[in-house]
């Protein structure tokens, strides 16, 4: 049975259609949920897509995090349900306090839109369970506020708990702390990624690498149904 | 209830890289202002509120900053409350 995937649409989201298409290409039963909705309609997974919700006013993600739908997203996350935030979605998850740290203006100020290399550092999340540790992916970035920052204590915790999920390889495009491109929550079910896996999920779009994220998401379902409850790699996500 | 004017200054945390501030600093140097040792760029918000007392106005404003106006991970804020009483 396909996984039910809610793609949340905020005013200013612009990667919602690509995200929906990428989830469907991986076999998921994906559908949109409007930011004013309060019901995720029995979602197995929630994805907050990229874009510029509320025009990035005040701070990226700062206003979107108070959208009515976010109460349901928070309840889903706290119940152990998988949540993926891509780019602006990552910013919203940080603003909501579902992920540690924050995202600030790129170190060299420029808006960056180009492919980058990232390395998969943690495979015990719902969005990387089909990857192998150390696997390198080419994924596009498209952000102005992509510099992940965390204080020294938080950064040390992320490293100690292996909560850095993806790391830039070779070139750190935005000056992020410890070359971080994506992280997960303590329970490992909430994941944020700055690059856009949905924009590179087939040969026509430059390569298939991003599809791994959505295929992992869909495969996680099967694992659950087999009773293994995401105890991938000897870890349990605390559901 | 009395009207108060609250000014909020939000600045990137001192420990964090402020690329906007650096760009402004470099531009000032290029324009012949070498005496600028550092520039930092933040935000200035002005709120007109109604509150019973100045203390209430300040407490409410701090709550607004903590919830929305500033991100404690990346920013610090300062408040100034004006008005109340003397018909200000």
Coordinates of N, CA and C in Angstrom, one line a residue, chain B residues 54-86:
Chain B
X54 N 2.9 51.0 31.4 CA 4.2 50.9 30.7 C 4.8 49.5 30.9
X55 N 4.7 49.0 32.1 CA 5.3 47.7 32.4 C 4.6 46.6 31.6
X56 N 3.2 46.7 31.6 CA 2.5 45.7 30.8 C 2.9 45.8 29.3
X57 N 3.0 47.0 28.8 CA 3.4 47.2 27.4 C 4.7 46.5 27.2
X58 N 5.7 46.7 28.1 CA 7.0 46.1 27.9 C 6.9 44.6 28.0
X59 N 6.2 44.1 28.9 CA 6.1 42.7 29.1 C 5.5 42.0 27.9
X60 N 4.4 42.6 27.3 CA 3.7 42.1 26.1 C 4.7 42.1 25.0
X61 N 5.5 43.2 24.9 CA 6.4 43.4 23.8 C 7.5 42.3 23.8
X62 N 8.0 42.0 25.1 CA 9.0 41.0 25.2 C 8.4 39.6 24.8
X63 N 7.1 39.4 25.1 CA 6.5 38.1 24.7 C 6.4 38.1 23.1
X64 N 6.1 39.2 22.5 CA 6.1 39.2 21.0 C 7.4 38.9 20.4
X65 N 8.5 39.5 21.1 CA 9.8 39.3 20.5 C 10.2 37.8 20.7
X66 N 9.9 37.2 21.9 CA 10.3 35.8 22.1 C 9.5 34.9 21.2
X67 N 8.3 35.2 20.9 CA 7.5 34.3 20.0 C 7.7 34.5 18.5
X68 N 7.8 35.7 18.1 CA 7.9 36.0 16.7 C 8.9 36.9 16.2
X69 N 9.1 38.1 16.9 CA 9.9 39.2 16.2 C 11.4 38.9 16.2
X70 N 11.9 38.1 17.1 CA 13.3 37.7 17.0 C 13.4 36.2 17.2
X71 N 14.4 35.7 16.5 CA 14.7 34.2 16.7 C 15.9 34.1 17.6
X72 N 15.6 33.5 18.8 CA 16.7 33.5 19.8 C 17.9 32.7 19.4
X73 N 17.8 31.9 18.4 CA 19.0 31.1 17.9 C 19.9 32.0 17.2
X74 N 19.4 33.0 16.5 CA 20.2 33.8 15.6 C 20.3 35.3 15.9
X75 N 19.4 35.7 16.8 CA 19.2 37.2 17.0 C 19.1 37.6 18.4
X76 N 19.5 38.8 18.7 CA 19.2 39.4 20.0 C 18.3 40.6 19.8
X77 N 17.6 41.0 20.8 CA 16.7 42.2 20.7 C 16.8 43.2 21.8
X78 N 16.5 44.4 21.6 CA 16.4 45.4 22.6 C 15.1 46.2 22.4
X79 N 14.4 46.5 23.6 CA 13.1 47.2 23.5 C 13.2 48.6 24.1
X80 N 12.5 49.5 23.5 CA 12.3 50.8 24.1 C 10.8 51.1 24.1
X81 N 10.2 51.5 25.2 CA 8.8 51.8 25.3 C 8.6 53.3 25.6
X82 N 7.8 53.9 24.7 CA 7.5 55.4 24.9 C 6.0 55.5 25.0
X83 N 5.6 56.6 25.7 CA 4.2 56.9 25.8 C 3.6 56.6 27.1
X84 N 2.3 56.6 27.2 CA 1.5 56.4 28.4 C 1.6 57.6 29.2
X85 N 0.7 57.9 30.1 CA 0.8 59.0 31.0 C 0.7 60.3 30.2
X86 N 1.7 61.1 30.3 CA 1.7 62.5 29.9 C 1.2 62.8 28.5

